[in-house]
Coordinates of C-alpha atoms and ligand atoms in Angstrom, one line a residue:
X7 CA 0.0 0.0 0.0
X8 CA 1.2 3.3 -1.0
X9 CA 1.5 6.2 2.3
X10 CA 0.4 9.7 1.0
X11 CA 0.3 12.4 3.0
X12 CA -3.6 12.3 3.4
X13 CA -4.9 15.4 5.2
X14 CA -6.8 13.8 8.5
X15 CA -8.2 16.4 9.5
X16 CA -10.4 15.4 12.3
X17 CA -10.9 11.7 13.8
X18 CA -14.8 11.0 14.8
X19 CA -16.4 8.7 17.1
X20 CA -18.2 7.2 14.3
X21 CA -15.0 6.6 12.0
X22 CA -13.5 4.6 15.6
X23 CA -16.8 2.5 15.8
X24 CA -16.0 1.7 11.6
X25 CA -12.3 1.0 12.0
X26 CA -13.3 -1.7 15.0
X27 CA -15.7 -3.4 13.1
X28 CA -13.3 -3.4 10.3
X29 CA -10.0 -1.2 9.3
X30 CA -10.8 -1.0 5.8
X31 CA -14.8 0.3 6.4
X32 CA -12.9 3.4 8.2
X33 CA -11.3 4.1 4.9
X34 CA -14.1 3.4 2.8
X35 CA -16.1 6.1 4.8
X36 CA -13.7 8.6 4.6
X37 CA -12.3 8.4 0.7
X38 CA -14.7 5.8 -0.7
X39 CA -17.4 7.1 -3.2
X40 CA -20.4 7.9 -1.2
X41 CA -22.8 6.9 -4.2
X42 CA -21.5 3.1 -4.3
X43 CA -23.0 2.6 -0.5
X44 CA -25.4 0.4 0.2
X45 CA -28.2 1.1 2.6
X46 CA -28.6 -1.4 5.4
X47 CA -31.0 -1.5 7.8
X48 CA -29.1 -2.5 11.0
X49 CA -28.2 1.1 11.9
X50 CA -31.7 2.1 12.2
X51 CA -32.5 -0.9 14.2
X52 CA -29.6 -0.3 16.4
X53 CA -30.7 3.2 16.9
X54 CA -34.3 1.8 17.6
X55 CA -33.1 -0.1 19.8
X56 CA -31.2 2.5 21.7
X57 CA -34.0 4.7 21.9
X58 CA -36.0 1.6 23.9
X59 CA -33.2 1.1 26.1
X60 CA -33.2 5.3 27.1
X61 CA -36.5 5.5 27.4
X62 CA -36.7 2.7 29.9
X63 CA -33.1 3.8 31.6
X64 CA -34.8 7.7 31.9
X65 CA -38.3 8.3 32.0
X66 CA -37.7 12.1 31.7
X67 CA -37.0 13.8 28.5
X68 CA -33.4 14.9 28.1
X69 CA -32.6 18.6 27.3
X70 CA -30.2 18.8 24.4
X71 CA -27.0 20.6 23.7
X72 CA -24.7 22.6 25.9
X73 CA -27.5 24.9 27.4
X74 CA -28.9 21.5 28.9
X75 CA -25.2 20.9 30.3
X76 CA -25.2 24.5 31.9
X77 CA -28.9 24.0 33.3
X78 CA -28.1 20.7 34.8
X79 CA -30.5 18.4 32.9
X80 CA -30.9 14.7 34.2
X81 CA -30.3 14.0 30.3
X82 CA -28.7 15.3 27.6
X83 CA -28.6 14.9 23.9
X84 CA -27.8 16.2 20.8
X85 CA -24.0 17.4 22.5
X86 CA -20.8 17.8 19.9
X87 CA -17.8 17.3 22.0
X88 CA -14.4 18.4 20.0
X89 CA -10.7 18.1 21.8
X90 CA -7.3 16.6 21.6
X91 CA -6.4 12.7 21.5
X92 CA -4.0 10.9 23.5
X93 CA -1.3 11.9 20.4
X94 CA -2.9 15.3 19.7
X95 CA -5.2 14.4 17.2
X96 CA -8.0 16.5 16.6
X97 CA -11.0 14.2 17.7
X98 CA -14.6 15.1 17.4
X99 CA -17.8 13.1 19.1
X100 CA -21.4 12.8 19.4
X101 CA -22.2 11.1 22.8
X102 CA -25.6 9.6 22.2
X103 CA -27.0 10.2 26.0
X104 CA -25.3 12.0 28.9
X105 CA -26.6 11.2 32.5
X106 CA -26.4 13.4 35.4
X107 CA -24.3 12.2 37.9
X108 CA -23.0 13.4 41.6
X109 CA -19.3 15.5 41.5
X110 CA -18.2 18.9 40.7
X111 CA -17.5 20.3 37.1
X112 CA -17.6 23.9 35.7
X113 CA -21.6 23.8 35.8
X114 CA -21.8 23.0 39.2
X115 CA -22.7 20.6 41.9
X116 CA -22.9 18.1 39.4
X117 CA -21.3 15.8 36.3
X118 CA -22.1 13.9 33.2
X119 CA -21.2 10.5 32.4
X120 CA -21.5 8.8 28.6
X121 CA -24.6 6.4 28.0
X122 CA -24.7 3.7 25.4
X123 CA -27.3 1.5 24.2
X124 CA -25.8 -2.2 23.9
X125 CA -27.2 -4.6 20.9
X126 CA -26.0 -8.0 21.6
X127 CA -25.3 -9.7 24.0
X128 CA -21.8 -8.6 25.4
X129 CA -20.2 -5.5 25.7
X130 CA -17.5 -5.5 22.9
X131 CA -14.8 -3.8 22.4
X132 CA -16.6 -1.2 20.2
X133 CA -18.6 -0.2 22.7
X134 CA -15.5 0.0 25.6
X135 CA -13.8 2.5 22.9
X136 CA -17.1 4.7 21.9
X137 CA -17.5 5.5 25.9
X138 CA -13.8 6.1 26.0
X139 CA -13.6 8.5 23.2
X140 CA -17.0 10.0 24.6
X141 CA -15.2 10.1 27.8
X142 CA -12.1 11.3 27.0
X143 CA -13.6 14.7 25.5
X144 CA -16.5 15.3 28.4
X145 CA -13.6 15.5 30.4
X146 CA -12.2 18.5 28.5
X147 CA -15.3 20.1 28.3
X148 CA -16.8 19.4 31.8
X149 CA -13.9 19.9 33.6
X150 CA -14.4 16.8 36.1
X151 CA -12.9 13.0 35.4
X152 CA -15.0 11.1 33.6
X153 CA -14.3 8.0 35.9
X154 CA -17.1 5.5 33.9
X155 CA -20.0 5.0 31.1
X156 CA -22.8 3.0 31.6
X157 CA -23.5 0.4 28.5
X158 CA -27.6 -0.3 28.8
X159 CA -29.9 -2.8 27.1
X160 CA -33.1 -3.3 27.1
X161 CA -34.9 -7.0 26.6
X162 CA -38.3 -7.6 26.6
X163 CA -38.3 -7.9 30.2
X164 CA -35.6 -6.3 31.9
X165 CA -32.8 -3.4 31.9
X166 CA -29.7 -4.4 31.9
X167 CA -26.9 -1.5 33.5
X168 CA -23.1 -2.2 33.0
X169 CA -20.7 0.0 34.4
X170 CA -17.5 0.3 32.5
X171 CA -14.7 1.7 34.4
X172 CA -12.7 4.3 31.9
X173 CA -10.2 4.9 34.2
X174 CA -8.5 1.5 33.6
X175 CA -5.0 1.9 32.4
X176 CA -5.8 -1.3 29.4
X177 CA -8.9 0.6 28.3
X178 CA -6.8 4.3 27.7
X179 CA -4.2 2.9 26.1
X180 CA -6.4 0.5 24.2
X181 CA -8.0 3.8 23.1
X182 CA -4.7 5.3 22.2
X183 CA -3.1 2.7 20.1
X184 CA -6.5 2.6 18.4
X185 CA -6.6 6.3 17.6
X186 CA -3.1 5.7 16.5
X187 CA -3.5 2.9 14.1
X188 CA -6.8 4.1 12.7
X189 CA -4.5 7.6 12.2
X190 CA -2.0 5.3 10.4
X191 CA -5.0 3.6 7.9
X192 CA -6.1 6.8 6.9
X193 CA -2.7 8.1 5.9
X194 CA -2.6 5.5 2.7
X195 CA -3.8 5.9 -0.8
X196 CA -5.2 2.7 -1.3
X197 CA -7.9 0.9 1.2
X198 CA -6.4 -1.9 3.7
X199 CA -6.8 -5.5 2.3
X200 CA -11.3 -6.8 2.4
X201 CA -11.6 -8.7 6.1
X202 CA -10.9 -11.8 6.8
X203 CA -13.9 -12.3 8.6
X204 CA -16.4 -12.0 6.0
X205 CA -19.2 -12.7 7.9
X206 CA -18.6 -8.9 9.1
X207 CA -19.3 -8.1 5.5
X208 CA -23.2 -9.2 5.1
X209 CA -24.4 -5.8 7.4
X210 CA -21.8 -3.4 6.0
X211 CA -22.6 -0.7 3.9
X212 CA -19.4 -1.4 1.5
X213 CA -20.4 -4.6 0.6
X214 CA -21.2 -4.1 -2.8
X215 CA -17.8 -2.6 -3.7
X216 CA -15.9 -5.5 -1.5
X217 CA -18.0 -8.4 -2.6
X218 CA -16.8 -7.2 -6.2
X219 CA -13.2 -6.8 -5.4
X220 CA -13.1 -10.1 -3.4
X221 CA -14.7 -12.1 -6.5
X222 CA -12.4 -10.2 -9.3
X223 CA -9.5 -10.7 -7.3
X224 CA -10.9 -14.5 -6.6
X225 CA -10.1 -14.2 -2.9
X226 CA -9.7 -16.9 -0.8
X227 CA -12.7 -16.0 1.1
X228 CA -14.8 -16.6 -1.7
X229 CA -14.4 -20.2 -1.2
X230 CA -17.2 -21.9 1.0
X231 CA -15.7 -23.3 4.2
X232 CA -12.7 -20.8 4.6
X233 CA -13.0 -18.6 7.3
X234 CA -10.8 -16.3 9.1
X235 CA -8.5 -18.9 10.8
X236 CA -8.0 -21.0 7.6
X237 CA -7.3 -18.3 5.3
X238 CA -4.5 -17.3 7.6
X239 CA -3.0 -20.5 7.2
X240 CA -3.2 -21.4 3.9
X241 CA -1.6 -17.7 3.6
X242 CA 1.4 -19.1 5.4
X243 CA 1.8 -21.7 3.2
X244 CA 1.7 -19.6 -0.1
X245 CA -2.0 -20.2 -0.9
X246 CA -3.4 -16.9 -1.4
X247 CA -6.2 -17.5 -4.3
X248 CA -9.1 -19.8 -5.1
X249 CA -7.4 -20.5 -8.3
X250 CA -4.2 -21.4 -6.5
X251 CA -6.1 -23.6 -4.5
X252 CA -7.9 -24.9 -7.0
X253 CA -4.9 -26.0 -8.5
X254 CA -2.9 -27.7 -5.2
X255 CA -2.5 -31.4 -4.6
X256 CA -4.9 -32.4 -1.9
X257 CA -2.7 -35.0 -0.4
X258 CA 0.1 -32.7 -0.1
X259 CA -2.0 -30.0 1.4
X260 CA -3.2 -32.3 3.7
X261 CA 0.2 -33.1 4.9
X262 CA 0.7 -29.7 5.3
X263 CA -2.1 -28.8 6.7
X264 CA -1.6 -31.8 9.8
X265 CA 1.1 -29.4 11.9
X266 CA -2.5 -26.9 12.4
X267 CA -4.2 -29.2 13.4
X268 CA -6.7 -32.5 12.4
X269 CA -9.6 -30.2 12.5
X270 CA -7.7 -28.8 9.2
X271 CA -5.7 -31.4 7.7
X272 CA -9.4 -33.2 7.5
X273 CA -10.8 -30.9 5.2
X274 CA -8.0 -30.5 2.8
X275 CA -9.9 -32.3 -0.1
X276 CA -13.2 -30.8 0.6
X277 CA -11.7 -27.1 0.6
X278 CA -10.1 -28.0 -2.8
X279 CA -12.9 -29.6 -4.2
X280 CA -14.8 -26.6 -3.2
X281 CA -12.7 -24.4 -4.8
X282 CA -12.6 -26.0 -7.9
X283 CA -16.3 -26.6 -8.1
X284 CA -16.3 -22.5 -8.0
X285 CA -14.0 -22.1 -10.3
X286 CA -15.0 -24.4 -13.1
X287 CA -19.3 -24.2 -12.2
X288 CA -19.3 -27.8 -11.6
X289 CA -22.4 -30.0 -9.6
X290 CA -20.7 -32.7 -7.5
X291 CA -22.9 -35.9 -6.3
X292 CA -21.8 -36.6 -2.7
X293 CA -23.9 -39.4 -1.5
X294 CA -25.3 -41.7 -3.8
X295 CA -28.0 -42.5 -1.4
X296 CA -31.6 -40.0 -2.0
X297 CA -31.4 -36.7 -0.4
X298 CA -35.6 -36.3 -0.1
X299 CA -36.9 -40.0 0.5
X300 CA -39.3 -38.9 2.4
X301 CA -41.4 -37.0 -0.2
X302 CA -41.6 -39.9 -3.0
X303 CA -44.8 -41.0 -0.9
X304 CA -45.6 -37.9 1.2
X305 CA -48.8 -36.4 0.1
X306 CA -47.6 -33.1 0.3
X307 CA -45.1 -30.9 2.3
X308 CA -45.6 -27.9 4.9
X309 CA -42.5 -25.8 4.3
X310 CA -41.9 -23.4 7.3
X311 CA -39.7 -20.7 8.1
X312 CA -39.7 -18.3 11.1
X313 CA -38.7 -14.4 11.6
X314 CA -37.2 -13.7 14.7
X315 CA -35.8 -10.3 17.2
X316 CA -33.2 -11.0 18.7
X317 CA -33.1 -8.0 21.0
X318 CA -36.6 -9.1 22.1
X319 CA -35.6 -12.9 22.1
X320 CA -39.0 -13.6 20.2
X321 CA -39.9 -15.5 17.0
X322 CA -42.3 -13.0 15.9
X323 CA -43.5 -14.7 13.0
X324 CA -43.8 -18.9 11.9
X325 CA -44.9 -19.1 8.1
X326 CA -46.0 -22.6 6.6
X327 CA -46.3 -22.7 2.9
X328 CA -48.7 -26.1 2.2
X329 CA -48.1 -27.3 -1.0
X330 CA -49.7 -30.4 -1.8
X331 CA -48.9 -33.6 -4.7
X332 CA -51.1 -33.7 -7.4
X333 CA -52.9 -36.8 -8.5
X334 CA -50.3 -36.9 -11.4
X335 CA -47.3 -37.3 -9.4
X336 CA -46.0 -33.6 -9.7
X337 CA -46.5 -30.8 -6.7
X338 CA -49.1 -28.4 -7.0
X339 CA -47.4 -25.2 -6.3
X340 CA -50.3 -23.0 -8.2
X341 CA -52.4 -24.3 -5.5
X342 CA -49.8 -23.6 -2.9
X343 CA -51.1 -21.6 0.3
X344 CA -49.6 -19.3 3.2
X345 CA -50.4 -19.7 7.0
X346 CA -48.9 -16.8 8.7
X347 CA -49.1 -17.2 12.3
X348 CA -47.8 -13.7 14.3
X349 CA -47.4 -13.6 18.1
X350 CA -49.2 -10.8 18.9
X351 CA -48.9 -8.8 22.4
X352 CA -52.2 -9.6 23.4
X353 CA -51.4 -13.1 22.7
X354 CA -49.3 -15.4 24.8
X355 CA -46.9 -17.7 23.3
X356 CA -49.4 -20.9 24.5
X357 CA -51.8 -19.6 21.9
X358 CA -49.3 -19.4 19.0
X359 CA -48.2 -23.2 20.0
X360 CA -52.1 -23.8 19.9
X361 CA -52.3 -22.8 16.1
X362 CA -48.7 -24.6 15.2
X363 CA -50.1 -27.7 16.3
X364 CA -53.5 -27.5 15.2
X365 CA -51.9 -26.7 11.6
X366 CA -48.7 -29.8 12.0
X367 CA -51.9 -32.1 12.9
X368 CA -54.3 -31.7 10.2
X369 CA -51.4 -32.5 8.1
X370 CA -50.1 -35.3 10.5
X371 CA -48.4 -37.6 7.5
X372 CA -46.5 -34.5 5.8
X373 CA -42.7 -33.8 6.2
X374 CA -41.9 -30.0 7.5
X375 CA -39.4 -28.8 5.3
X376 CA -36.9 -26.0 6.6
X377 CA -33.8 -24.2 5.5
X378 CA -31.0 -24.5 8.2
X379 CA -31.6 -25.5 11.9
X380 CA -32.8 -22.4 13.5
X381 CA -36.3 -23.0 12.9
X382 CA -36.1 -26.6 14.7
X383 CA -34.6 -25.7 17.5
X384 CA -36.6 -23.2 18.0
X385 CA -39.7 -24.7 18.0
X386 CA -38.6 -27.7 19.6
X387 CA -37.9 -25.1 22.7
X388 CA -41.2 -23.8 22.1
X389 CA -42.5 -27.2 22.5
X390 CA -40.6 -27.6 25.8
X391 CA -42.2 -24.5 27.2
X392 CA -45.2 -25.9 26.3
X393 CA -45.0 -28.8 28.4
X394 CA -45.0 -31.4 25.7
X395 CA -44.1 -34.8 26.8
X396 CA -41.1 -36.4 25.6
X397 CA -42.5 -38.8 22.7
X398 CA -44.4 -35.3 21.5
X399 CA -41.0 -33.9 21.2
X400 CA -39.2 -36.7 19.6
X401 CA -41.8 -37.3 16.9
X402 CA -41.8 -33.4 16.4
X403 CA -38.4 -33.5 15.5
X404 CA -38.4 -36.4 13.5
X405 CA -41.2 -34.5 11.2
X406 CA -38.5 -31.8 10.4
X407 CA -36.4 -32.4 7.6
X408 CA -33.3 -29.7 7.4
X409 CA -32.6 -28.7 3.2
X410 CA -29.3 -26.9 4.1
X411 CA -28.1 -30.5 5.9
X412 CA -29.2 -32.5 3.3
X413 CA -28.1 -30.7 0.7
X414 CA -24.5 -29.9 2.1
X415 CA -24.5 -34.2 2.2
X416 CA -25.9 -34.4 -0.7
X417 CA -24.5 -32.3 -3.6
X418 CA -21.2 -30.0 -3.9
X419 CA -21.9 -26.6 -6.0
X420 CA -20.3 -23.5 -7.1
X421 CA -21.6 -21.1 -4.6
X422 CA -19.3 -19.4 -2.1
X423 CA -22.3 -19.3 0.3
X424 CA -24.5 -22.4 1.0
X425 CA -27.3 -20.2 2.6
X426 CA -31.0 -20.0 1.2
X427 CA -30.5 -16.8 -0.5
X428 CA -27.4 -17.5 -2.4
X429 CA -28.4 -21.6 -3.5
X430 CA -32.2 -20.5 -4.1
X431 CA -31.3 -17.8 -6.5
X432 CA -28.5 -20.4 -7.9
X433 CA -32.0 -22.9 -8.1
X434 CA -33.6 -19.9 -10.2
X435 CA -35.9 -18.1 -7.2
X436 CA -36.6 -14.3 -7.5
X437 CA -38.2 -12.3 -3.9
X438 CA -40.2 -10.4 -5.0
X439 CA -39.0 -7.8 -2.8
X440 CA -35.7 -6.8 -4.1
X441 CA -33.2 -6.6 -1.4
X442 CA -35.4 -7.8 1.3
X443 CA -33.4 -9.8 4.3
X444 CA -34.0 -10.8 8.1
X445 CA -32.8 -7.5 9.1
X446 CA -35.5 -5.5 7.0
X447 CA -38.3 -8.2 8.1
X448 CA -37.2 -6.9 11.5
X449 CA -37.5 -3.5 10.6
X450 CA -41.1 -3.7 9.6
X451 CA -42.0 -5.5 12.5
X452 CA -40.9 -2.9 14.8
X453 CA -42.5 -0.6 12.6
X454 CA -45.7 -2.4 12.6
X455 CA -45.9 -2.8 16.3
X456 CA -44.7 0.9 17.0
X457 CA -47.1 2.4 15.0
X458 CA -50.9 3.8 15.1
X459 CA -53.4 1.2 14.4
X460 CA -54.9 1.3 10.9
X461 CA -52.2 3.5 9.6
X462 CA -51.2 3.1 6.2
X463 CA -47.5 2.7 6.7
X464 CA -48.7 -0.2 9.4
X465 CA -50.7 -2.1 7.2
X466 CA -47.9 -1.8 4.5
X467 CA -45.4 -2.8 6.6
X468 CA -47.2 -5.9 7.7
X469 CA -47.7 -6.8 4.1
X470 CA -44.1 -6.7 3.8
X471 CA -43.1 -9.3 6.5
X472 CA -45.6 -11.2 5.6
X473 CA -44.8 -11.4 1.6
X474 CA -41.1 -11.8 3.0
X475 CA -41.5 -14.5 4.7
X476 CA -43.7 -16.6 2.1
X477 CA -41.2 -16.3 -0.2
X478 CA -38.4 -17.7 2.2
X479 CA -41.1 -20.5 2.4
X480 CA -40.9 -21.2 -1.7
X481 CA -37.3 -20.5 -1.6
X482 CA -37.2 -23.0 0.5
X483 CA -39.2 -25.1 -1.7
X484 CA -37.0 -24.2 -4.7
X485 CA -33.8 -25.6 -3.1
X486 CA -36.1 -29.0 -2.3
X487 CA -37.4 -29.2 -5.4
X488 CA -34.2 -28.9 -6.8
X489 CA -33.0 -31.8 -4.9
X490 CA -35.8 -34.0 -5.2
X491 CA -35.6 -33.7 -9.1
X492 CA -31.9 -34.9 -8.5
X493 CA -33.1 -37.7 -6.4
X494 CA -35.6 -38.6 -9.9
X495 CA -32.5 -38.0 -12.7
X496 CA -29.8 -39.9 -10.5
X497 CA -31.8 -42.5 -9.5
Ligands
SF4_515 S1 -17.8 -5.1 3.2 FE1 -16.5 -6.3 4.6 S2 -14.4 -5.9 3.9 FE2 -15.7 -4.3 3.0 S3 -15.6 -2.6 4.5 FE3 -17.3 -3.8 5.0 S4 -16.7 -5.3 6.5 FE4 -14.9 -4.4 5.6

């Protein structure tokens, strides 16, 4: 990478919170070209989700900006704090909630300490360096040490408080190296190498302009079933393409690969075989055995697929597509029909388990087809709850049939990703809602619950979950479909 003497100018909170999450989205949002960004929806959920946690953490409405500092609010927001970093950058940052606290500053009888709202489940390392930084410059302008920040959460039932001591020698110089390498990143020309971590990459803005680079350049982590770990190794041992590993002896990679570790040396052939199924666009039998026995005498499937909040710790939504077999042999997807089933507030979670049986028993002898395990486990927990007995649960599970599992046994294709977007588009699905993910689904939902009754943005919304989640239903039918048609030419 080439150094030029970029002009920094000033170092924000928000470019910190990038560079943690990933050095090269720091760059991105400070030279990258504004117009290739890609709007994702986890900021605003984030924020919704901070504004939850403030409102239940202070009932009172903050004041905002300085003249709320001077006037001793309980709250303030809306404050731009601006001062000198540990190396005498110019910082800048936008504390999202100051509390009111007991001590002396230049106001009075009285301090401020930063507030965060905490997604997840943990308080990361992004979140230690925001109150830091936030920290760091109330001092300056308060006059009084800023001795912690408070981290919140709010779950459906409870607050959660932690208090993060910023006094801590590991967290200031954890802040200062930080400041300083992020100083560094900036000062190139060119953008620091795409993640290793992809995985980082499917809620980031840049992804459009990475996923590009990453599959022009035919980077390593393009091939399915190299993470962060593995890249790094097969770095170390001159591997730094799919094509290169495309081309490598298996045997010898194994070899190789034995010093790491079994867990790698194991894999050697599939990771190869992977690579090459990329890069040539072959399909790879695995088994020889049928992948979807049990719909050659089914009468018909229930496909299901569930939208959940994590914050909330809720499945909000369980969809069942019923598609039945026609008379002729073939499945009758024209006639195919969606259940929607929503756990409302007013509802308890015994009434929703009501509805999901009533629907699995009029349909006793049909398989349950799902895309990964989530949905299993989760209703076999739901179940649980429920009180269902043991042979309830077992035969429950035994309904379930898992596409992703069977398919990853089953059948080796090009894809870098095995998940139900990327294999049902590569099976020839179209949403019907461009762009529409988990995340958005989300989105609506809050937006649906939040807002007036028989508005039209809350009717709209709900249509939108709703039309979402039917079509991760027929994707999931597409990718089974796909498979049992497989099962008929191979047979
Ligand atoms: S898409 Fe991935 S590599 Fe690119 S900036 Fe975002 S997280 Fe980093």
């Amino acid at each position: 990478m080439k150094k030029v003497s970029h002009d920094i100018k000033v170092i924000t909170d928000r470019l910190l919170r990038s560079w943690v999450r990933c050095r090269r989205k720091a760059w991105l949002d400070r030279y990258g070209a504004q117009e290739q960004r890609l709007w994702t929806p986890h900021r605003t959920l984030q924020l919704d989700h901070q504004q939850r946690s403030f409102v239940a953490f202070m009932p009172q409405k903050p004041g905002r900006g300085i003249g709320a500092c001077i006037t001793g609010k309980h709250g303030v927001i809306g404050l731009r704090l601006k001062g000198l970093g540990p190396s005498g950058q110019l910082l800048e940052s936008h504390p999202s909630l100051l509390e009111r606290i007991q001590g002396k500053s230049i106001w009075g009888d009285f301090s401020y300490r930063p507030v965060l709202g905490r997604q997840g489940r943990r308080v990361t390392r992004e979140h230690r360096l925001s109150l830091a930084i936030n920290g760091l410059l109330l001092e300056h302008l308060q006059g009084a040490k800023v001795s912690e920040g408070l981290a919140i959460c709010k779950t459906k039932t409870h607050l959660t408080i932690e208090h993060i001591n910023l006094e801590k020698d590991r967290i200031q110089k954890e802040l200062k190296d930080s400041l300083h390498k992020l100083e560094e990143d900036l000062r190139f020309k060119d953008p620091p190498p795409i993640t290793s971590d992809r995985r980082k990459c499917v809620i980031c803005s840049w992804r459009g302009v990475c996923n590009a680079e990453a599959i022009a350049e035919g980077h390593l982590s393009e091939v399915c079933g190299i993470g962060a770990s593995r890249r790094k190794i097969l770095h170390e041992l001159g591997i730094n393409s799919l094509d290169s590993l495309a081309g490598f002896d298996p045997e010898t990679l194994k070899k190789s690969l034995r010093v790491y570790g079994e867990q790698h040396s194991d894999i050697a052939h599939q990771i190869i075989s992977q690579a090459k199924a990329q890069k040539n666009g072959n399909i790879e039998r695995l088994d020889p055995t049928k992948a979807l026995p049990e719909l050659i005498k089914a009468p018909g499937v229930l496909i299901y697929d569930i939208e959940s909040d994590p914050d909330a710790r809720e499945d909000f939504l369980h969809g069942f597509v019923r598609v039945e077999k026609k008379l002729s042999g073939g499945w009758d997807l024209k006639g195919a029909k969606y259940h929607p089933i929503l756990l409302l507030f007013e509802h308890r979670e015994k009434y929703s388990w009501e509805r999901i049986k009533c629907k699995m028993k009029k349909y006793q002898n049909w398989p349950i087809l799902h895309y990964g395990e989530t949905e299993v486990l989760s209703i076999y927990k739901m179940a649980e709850r429920q009180g269902e007995s043991k042979e309830q649960l077992k035969l429950l599970q035994n309904r379930f049939i898992d596409i992703h599992a069977r398919l990853r046994k089953h059948w080796r294709i090009p894809l870098n990703s095995y998940g139900l977007k990327s294999v049902a588009q590569w099976s020839g699905f179209k949403w019907s809602q461009p762009g529409a993910d988990g995340a958005k689904a989300l989105l609506w939902w809050r937006q649906w619950r939040d807002a007036e009754h028989q508005s039209w943005s809350r009717s709209n919304s709900l249509r939108w979950i709703l039309q979402y989640n039917q079509d991760d239903c027929l994707a999931t039918w597409k990718v089974a479909e796909w498979l049992f048609e497989q099962d008929q030419n191979h047979s």
